[in-house]
Short mmCIF file of C-alpha atoms and ligand atoms in Angstrom, two decimals:
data_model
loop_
_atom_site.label_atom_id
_atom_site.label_comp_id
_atom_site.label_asym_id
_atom_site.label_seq_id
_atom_site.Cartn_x
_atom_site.Cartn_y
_atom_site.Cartn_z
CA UNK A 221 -23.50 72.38 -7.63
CA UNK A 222 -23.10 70.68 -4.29
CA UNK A 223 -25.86 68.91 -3.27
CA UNK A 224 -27.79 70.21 -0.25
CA UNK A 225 -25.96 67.89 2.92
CA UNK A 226 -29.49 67.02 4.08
CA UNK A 227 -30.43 65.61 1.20
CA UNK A 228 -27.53 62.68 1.94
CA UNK A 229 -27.52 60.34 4.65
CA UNK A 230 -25.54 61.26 7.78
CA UNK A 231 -26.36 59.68 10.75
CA UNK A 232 -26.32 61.58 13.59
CA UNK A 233 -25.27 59.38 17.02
CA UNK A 234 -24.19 60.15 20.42
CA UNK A 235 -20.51 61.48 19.32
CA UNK A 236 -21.93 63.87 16.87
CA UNK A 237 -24.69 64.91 19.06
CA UNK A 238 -23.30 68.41 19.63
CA UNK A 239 -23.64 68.56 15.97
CA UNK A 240 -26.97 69.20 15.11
CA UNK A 241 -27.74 72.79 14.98
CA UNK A 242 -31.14 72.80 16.86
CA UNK A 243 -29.99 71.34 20.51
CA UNK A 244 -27.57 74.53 21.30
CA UNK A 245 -30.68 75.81 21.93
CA UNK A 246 -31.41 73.44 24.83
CA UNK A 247 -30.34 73.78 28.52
CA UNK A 248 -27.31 72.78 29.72
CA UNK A 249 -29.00 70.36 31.47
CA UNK A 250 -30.85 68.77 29.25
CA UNK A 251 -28.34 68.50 26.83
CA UNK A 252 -26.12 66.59 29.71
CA UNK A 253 -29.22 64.29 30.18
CA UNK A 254 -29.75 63.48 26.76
CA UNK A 255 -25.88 62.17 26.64
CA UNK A 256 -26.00 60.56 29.67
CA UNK A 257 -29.41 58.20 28.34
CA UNK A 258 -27.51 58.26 25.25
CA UNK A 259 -24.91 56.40 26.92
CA UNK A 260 -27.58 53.69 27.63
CA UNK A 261 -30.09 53.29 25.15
CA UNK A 262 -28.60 54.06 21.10
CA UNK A 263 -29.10 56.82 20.08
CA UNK A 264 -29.48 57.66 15.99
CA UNK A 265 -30.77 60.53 14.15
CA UNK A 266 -30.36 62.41 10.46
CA UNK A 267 -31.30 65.22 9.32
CA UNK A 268 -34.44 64.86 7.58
CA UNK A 269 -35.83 63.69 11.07
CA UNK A 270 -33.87 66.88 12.95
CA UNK A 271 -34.73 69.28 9.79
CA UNK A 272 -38.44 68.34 8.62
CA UNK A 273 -39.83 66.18 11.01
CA UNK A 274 -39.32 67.79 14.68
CA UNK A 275 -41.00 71.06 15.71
CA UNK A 276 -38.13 72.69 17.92
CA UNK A 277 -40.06 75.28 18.96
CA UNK A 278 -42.55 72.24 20.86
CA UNK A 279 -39.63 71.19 23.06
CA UNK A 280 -39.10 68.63 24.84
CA UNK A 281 -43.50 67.72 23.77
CA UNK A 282 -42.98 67.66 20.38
CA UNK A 283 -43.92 63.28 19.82
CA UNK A 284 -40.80 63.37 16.79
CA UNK A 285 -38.48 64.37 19.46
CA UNK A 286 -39.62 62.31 22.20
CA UNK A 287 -39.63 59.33 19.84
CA UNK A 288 -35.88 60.10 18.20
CA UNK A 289 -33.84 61.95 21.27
CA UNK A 290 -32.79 60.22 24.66
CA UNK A 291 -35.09 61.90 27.27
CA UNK A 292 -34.38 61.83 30.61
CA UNK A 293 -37.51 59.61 32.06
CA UNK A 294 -36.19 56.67 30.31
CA UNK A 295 -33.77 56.03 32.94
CA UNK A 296 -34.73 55.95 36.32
CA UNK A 297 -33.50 58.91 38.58
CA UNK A 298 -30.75 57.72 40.66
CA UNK A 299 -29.38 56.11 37.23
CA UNK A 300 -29.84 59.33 35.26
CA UNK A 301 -27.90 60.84 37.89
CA UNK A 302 -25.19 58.07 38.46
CA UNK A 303 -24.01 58.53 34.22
CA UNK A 304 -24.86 62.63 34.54
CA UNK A 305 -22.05 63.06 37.47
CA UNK A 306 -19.63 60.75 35.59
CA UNK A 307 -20.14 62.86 32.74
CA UNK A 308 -19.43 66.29 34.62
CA UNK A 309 -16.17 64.57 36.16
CA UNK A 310 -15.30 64.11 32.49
CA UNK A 311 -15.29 60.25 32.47
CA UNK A 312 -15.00 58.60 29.04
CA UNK A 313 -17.59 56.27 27.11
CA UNK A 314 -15.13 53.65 28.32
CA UNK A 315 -15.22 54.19 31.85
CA UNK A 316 -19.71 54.64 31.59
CA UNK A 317 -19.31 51.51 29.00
CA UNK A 318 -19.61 48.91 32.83
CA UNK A 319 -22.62 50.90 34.24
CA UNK A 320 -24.55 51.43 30.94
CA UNK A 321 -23.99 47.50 30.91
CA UNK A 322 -25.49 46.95 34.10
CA UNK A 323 -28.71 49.84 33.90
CA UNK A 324 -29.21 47.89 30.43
CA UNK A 325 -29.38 44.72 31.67
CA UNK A 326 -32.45 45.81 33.91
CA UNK A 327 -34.30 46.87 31.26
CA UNK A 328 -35.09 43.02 30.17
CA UNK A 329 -33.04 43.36 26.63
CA UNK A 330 -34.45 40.10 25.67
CA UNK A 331 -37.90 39.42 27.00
CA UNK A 332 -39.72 36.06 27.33
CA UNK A 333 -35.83 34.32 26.60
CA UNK A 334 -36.00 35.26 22.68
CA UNK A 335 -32.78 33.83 22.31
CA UNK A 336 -33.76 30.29 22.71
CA UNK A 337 -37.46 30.06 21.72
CA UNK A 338 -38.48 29.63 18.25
CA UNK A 339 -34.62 29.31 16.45
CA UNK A 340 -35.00 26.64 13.90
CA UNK A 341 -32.16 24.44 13.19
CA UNK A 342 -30.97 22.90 10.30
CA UNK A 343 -29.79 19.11 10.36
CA UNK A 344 -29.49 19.73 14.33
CA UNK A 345 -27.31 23.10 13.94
CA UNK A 346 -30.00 26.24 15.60
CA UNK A 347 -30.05 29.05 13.10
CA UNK A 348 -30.26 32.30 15.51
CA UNK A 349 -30.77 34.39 12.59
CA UNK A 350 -34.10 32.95 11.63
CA UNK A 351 -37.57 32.59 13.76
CA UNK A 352 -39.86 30.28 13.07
CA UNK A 353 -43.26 30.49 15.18
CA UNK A 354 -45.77 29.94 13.17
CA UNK A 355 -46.13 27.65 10.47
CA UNK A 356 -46.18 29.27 7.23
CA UNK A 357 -44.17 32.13 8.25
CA UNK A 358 -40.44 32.65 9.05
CA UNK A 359 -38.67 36.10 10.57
CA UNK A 360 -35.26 36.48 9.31
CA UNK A 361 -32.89 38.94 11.17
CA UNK A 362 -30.42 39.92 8.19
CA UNK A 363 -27.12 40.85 10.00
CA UNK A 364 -27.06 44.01 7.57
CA UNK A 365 -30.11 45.62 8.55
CA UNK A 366 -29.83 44.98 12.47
CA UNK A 367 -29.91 48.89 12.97
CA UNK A 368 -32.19 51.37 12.68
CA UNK A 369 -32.46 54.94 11.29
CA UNK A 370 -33.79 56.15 14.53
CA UNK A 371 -33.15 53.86 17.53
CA UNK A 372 -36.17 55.00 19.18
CA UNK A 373 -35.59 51.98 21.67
CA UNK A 374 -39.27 50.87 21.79
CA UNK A 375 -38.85 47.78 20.10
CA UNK A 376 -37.51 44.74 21.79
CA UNK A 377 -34.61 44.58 19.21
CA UNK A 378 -32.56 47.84 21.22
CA UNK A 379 -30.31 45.54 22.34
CA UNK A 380 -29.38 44.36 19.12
CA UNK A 381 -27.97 47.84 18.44
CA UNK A 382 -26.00 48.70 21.27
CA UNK A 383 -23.36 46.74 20.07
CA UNK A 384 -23.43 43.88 23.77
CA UNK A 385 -21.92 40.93 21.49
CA UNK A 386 -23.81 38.05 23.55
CA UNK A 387 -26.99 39.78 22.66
CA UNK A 388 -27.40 39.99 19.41
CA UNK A 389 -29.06 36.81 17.33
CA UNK A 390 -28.39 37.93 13.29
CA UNK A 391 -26.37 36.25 11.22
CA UNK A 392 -24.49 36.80 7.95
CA UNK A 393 -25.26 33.20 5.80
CA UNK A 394 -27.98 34.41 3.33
CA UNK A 395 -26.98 30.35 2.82
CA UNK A 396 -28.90 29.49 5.59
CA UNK A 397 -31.67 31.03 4.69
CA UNK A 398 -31.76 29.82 1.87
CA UNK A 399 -31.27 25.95 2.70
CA UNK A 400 -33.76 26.28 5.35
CA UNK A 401 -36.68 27.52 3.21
CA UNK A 402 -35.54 25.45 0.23
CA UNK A 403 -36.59 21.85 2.85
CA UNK A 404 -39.62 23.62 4.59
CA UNK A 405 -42.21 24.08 1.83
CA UNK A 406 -44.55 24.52 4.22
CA UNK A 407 -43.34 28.16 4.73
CA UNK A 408 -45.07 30.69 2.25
CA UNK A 409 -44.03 33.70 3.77
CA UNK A 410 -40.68 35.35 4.80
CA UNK A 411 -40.46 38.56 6.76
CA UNK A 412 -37.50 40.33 6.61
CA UNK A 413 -36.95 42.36 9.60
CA UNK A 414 -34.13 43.81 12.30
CA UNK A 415 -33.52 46.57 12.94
CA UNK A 416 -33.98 47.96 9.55
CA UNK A 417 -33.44 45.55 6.55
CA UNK A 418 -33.67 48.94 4.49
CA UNK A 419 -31.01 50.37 5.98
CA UNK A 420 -28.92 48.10 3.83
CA UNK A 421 -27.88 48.68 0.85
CA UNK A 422 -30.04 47.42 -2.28
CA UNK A 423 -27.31 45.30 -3.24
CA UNK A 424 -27.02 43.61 -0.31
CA UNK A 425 -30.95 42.94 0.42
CA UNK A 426 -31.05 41.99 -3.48
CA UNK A 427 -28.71 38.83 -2.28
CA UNK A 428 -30.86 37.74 0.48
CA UNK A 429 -34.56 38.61 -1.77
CA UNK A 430 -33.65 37.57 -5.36
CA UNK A 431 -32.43 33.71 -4.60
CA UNK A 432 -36.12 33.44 -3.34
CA UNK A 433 -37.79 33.60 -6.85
CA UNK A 434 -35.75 31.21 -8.47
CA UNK A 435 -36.13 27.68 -8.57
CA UNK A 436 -36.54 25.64 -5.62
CA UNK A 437 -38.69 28.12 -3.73
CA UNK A 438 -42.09 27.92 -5.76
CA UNK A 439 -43.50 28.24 -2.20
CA UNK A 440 -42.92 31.42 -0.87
CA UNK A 441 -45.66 33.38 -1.90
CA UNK A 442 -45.23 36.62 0.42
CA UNK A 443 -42.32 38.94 0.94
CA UNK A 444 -42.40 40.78 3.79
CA UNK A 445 -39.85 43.66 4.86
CA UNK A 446 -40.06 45.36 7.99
CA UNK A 447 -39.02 49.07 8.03
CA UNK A 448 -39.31 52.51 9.36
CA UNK A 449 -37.11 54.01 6.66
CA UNK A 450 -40.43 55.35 4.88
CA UNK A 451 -41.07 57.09 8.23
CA UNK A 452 -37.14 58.29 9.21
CA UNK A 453 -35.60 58.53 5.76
CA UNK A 454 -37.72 58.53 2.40
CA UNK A 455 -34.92 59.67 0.24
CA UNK A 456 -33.96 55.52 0.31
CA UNK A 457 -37.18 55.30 -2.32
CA UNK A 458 -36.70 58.27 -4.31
CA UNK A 459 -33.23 60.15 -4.20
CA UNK A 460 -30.76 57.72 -2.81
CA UNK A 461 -28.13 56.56 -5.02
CA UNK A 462 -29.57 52.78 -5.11
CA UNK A 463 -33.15 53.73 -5.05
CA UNK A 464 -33.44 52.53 -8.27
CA UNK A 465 -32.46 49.33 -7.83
CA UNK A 466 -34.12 48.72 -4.77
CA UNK A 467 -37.28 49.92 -6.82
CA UNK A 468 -35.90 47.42 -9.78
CA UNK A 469 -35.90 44.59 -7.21
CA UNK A 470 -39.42 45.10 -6.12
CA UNK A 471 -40.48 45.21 -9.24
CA UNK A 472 -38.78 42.07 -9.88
CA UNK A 473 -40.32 40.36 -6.84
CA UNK A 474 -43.87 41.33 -7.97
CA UNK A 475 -43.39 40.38 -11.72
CA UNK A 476 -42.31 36.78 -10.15
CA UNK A 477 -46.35 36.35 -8.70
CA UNK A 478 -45.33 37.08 -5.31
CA UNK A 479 -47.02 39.27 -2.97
CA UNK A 480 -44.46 42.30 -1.76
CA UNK A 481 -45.59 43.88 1.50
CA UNK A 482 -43.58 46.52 2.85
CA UNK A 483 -44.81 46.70 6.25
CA UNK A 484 -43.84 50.31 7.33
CA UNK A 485 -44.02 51.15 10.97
CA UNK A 486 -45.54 55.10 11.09
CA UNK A 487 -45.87 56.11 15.19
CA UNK A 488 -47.33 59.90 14.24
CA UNK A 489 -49.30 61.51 11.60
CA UNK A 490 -46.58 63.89 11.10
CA UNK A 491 -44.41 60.89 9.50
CA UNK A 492 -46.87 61.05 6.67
CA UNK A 493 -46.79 64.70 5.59
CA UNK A 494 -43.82 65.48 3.89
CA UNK A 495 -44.00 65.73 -0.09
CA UNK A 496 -40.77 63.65 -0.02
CA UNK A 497 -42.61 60.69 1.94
CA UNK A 498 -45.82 61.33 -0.34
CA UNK A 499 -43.27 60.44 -2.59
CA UNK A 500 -42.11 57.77 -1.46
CA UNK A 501 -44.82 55.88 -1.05
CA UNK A 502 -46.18 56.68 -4.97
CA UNK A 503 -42.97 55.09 -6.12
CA UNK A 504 -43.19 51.81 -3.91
CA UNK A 505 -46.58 51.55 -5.08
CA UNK A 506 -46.20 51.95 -9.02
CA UNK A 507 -43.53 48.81 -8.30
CA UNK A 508 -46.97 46.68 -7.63
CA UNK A 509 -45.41 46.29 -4.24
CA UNK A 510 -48.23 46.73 -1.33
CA UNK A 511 -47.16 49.19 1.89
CA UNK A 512 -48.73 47.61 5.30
CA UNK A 513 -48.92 49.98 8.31
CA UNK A 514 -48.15 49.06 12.29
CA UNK A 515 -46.84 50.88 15.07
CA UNK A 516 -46.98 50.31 19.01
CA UNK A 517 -48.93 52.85 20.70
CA UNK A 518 -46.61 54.38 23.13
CA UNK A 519 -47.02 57.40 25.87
CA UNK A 520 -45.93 60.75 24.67
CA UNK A 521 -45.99 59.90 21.60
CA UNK A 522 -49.46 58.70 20.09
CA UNK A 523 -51.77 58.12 23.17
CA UNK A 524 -54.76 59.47 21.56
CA UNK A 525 -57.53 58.60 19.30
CA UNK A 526 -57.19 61.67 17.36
CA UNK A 527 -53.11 60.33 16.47
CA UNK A 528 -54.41 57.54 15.27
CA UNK A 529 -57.41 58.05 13.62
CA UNK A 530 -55.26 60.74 12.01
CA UNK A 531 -52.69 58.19 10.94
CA UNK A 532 -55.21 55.62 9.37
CA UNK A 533 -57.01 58.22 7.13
CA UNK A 534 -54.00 59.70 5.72
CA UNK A 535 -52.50 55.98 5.22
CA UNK A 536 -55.43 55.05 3.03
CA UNK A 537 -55.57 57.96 1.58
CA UNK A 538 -52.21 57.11 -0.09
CA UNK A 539 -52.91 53.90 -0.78
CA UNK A 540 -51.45 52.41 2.42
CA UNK A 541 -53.44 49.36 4.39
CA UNK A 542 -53.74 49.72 8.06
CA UNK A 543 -52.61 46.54 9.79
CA UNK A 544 -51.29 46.29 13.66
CA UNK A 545 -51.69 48.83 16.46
CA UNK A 546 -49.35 47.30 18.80
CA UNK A 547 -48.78 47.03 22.81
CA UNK A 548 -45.61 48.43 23.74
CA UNK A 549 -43.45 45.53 25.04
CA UNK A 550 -41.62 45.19 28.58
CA UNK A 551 -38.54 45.93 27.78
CA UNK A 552 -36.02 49.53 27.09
CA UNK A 553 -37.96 52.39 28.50
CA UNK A 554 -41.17 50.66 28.83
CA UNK A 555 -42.01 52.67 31.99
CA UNK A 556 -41.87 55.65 29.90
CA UNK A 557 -43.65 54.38 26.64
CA UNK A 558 -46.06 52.00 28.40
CA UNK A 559 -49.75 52.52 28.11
CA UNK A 560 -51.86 50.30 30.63
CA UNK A 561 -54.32 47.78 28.04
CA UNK A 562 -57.80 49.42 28.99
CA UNK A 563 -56.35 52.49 28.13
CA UNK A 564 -54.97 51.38 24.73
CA UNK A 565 -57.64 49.83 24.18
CA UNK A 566 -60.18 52.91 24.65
CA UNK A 567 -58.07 54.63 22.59
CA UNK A 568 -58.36 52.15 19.40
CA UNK A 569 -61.96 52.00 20.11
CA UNK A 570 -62.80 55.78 20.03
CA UNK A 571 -60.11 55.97 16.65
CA UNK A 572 -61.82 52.66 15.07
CA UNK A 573 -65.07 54.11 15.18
CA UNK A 574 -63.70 57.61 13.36
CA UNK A 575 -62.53 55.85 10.53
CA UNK A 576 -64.05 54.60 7.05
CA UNK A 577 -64.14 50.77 6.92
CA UNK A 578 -61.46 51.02 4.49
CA UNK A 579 -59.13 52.11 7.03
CA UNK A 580 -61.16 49.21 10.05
CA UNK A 581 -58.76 46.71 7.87
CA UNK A 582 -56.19 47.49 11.41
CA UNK A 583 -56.66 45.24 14.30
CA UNK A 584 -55.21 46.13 18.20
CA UNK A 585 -54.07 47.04 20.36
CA UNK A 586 -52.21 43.60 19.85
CA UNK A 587 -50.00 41.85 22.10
CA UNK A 588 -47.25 39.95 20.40
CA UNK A 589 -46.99 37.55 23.50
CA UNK A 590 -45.21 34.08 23.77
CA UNK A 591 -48.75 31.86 22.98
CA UNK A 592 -48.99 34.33 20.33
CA UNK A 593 -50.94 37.71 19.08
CA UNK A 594 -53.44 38.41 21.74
CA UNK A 595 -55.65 41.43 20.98
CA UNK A 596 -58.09 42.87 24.07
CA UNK A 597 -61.51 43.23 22.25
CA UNK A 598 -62.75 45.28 25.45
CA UNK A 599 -64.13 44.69 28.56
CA UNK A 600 -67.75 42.97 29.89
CA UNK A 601 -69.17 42.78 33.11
CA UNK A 602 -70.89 38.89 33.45
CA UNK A 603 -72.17 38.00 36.81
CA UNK A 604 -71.31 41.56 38.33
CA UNK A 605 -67.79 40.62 37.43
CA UNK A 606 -65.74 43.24 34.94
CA UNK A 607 -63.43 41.17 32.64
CA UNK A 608 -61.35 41.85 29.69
CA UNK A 609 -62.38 39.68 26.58
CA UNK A 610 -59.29 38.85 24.54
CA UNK A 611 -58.42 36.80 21.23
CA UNK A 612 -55.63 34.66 19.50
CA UNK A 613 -55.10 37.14 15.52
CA UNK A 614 -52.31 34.25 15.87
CA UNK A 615 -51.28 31.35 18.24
CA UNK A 616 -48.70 28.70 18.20
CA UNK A 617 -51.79 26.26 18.11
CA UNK A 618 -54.14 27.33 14.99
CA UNK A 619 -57.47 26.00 16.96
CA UNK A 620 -57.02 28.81 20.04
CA UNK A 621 -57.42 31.67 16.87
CA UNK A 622 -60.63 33.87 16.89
CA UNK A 623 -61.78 32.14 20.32
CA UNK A 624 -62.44 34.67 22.76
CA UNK A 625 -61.32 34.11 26.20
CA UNK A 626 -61.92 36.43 29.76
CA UNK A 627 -59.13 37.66 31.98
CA UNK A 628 -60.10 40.00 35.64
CA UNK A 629 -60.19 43.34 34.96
CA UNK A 630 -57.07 45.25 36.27
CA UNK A 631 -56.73 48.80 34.97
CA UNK A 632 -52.85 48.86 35.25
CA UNK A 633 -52.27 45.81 33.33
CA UNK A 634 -50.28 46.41 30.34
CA UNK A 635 -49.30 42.97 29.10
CA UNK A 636 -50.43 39.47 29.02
CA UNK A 637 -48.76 37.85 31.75
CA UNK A 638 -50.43 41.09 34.14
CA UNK A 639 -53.24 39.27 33.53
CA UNK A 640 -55.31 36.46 35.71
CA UNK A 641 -57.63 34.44 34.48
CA UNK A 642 -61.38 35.27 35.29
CA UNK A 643 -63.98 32.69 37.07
CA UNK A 644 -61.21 31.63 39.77
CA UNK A 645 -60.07 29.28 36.81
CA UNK A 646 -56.16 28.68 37.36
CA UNK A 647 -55.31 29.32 34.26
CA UNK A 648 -56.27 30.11 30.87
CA UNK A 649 -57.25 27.46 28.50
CA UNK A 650 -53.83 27.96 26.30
CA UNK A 651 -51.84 27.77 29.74
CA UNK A 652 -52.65 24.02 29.78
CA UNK A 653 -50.25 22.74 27.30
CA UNK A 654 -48.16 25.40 26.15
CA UNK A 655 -47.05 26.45 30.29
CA UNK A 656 -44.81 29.56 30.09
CA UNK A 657 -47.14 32.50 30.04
CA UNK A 658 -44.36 34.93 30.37
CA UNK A 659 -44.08 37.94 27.82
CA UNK A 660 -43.42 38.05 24.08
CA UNK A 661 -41.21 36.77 21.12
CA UNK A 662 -41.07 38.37 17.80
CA UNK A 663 -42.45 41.55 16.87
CA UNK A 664 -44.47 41.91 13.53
C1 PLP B 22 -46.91 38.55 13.78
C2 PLP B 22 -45.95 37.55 13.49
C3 PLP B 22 -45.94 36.95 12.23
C4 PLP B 22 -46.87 37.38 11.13
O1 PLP B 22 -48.22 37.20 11.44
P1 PLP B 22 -49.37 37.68 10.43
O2 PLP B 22 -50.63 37.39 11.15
O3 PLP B 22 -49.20 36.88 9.19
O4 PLP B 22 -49.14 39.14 10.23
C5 PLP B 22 -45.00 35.97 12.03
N1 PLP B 22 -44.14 35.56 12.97
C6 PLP B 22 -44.15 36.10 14.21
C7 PLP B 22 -43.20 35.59 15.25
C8 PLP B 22 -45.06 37.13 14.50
O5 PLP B 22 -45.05 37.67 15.72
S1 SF4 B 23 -37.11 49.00 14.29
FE1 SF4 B 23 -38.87 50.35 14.58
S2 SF4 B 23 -39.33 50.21 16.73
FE2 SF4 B 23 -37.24 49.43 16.47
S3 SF4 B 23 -35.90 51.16 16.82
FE3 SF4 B 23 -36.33 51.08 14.64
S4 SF4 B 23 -38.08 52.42 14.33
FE4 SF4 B 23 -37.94 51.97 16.51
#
């Protein structure tokens, strides 16, 4: 018997677009639209998202489509309209290739200069697959995993996927890697992220995880491995033809000591509510290996208490620890997904206090900002002044953590360096040694 298609991995993308049944239902128009973003921000879909995920008959509203499929706010208007006329006159993805270029470079692909800050070197040579921010903990980009199954273009790593050679930072030496963790024993924990290190094959993460428990690396205590594929594409834990050995490898990791935290990002309820992901999750588990939960709260998508509350109760339910409610970062479409930080804040509030404290294990909405993870605790008024109060979770200097600190009230501030400091002070108290306030590096 031939296996049902959907139950095999094919990628949908911009040139097979036309290809998925449900959009010959759309308009014309929107159809042209959805290219013509397309063109600018990757686009990426399968079928289990298209088939089981999105509601069709909730177009464009439903939050699975707005998440996975180009919509036309992301770009601005005159923009939009610029790539939709080319397309009309029949120009090629060559000829839109120089003005998707320049529209992307406006939409800050690399915020805060992420190329340069925090690339470790080894004996004077930078490594610009590897971050290292904070101490104990280094992000490594594997060049394998540095797409997505759904490009939903929220995440700061977008540009990494669209394929604009001077702006990617992975790299292919699993050596490196190696070398560097094997003379910094100072480092117990490695996060694996992208893109989508599960997107590679097990094989191929098996070379970069396995080297890790032998000898030589008695200090890394915590695996870490960033993914949506829990979210976007389950099958990878249960049906796919190297689930097992990714399962195998987990296994492996936990019978080593180690913790194994597969930190899924889930943006909607829905995400959760398959059998197959149900599934999913029940097999990661029985591997000892713990699943971790974060998402950015974006517009359209999950701007409500009742999303998130939602999301939290059904995580623990399966045995899933709420961890980060992120800000959405300036950069892609961030006028589209941006929520302003009183607002996002509100909304984690009124969600927080709907929860059991087994799910109050999440903290947000966090800022993953250059000085490092500032959450907004809420606001106070002190002298007839409103402020925000904020807080280090994590900070390039270990002493600024858990100290609360005031910023003026603005309601349409949605990221750090909106901010000004309150009590006419100049700056904040982290600005003094550590000067660059501007936006955010690394996103877990
Ligand atoms: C968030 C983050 C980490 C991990 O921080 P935890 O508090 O351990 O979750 C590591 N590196 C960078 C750059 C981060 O942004
Ligand atoms: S890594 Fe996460 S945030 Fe980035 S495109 Fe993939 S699913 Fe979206």
């Amino acid at each position: 018997m031939r296996p049902e298609s959907s139950t095999r991995y094919t990628p949908y993308t911009l040139s097979s677009m036309d290809r998925i049944p449900q959009i010959a239902g759309l308009s014309e128009r929107r159809r042209l639209a959805m290219k013509a973003v397309a063109h600018v921000l990757p686009f990426r879909s399968n079928r289990y998202v298209t088939d089981e995920l999105i509601d069709w008959d909730n177009i464009p509203d439903d939050p699975i489509f707005q998440l996975t499929f180009p919509q036309p706010g992301m770009l601005e208007p005159e923009e939009l309209a610029r790539i939709m006329a080319m397309l009309r006159e029949g120009a090629s993805s060559r000829q839109i290739r120089p003005v998707a270029n320049e529209i992307r470079r406006k939409l800050n692909p690399h915020p805060a200069g992420q190329l340069e800050h925090n690339v470790p070197r080894l004996d004077g040579v930078p490594l610009p697959g590897l971050q290292h921010k904070y101490r104990e903990t280094v992000l490594f980009f594997p060049s394998r995993g540095q797409t997505c199954h759904a490009y939903c273009t929220y995440c700061f790593r977008w540009a990494q996927f669209v394929g604009m050679e001077d702006m990617k930072f992975a790299q292919r030496e699993t050596e490196t890697l190696h070398a560097y963790l094997r003379r910094h024993d100072e480092v117990s924990d490695v996060l694996l992220t992208g893109g989508d290190p599960m997107i590679m094959r097990a094989g191929h993460l098996r070379a970069y995880v396995e080297p890790l428990l032998q000898k030589g690396f008695e200090h890394i205590r915590h695996i870490r491995i960033g993914t949506k594929a829990l979210a976007f594409w389950p099958r990878k834990f249960v049906s796919d033809p190297d689930s097992g050995t990714l399962l195998r490898l987990f296994e492996e990791v936990v019978a080593s000591g180690r913790h194994l935290a597969l930190m899924a990002h889930f943006t909607h309820p829905r995400e959760l509510e398959t059998p197959i992901v149900r599934q999913a999750i029940e097999r990661i588990r029985s591997t000892g290996a713990v699943i971790r939960t974060q998402a950015p709260l974006i517009r359209h998508i999950n701007d409500s208490a009742t999303a998130w509350a939602d999301m939290w109760k059904k995580q623990v339910a399966l045995g899933c620890i709420p961890y980060y409610m992120f800000v959405e970062r300036d950069t892609g479409p961030r006028d589209y997904f941006g929520v302003p930080l009183i607002e996002a804040h509100d909304i984690f509030r009124r969600a927080f206090r709907r929860v059991s404290g087994l799910a109050r294990t999440v903290r947000g909405p966090s800022m993953s900002a250059t000085p490092g993870k500032v959450v907004v605790l809420g606001t106070q008024e002190i002298h007839g002044e409103r402020l925000f109060v904020l807080s280090f979770l994590r900070a390039r200097k270990r002493e600024w953590v858990g100290k609360p600190f005031f910023a003026k009230f603005d309601p349409r501030a949605r990221w750090l360096d909106e901010l000004q400091p309150a009590f006419r002070a100049k700056r904040f108290f982290f600005e003094n040694d550590n000067p660059p306030r501007k936006k955010q590096v690394g996103w877990e």
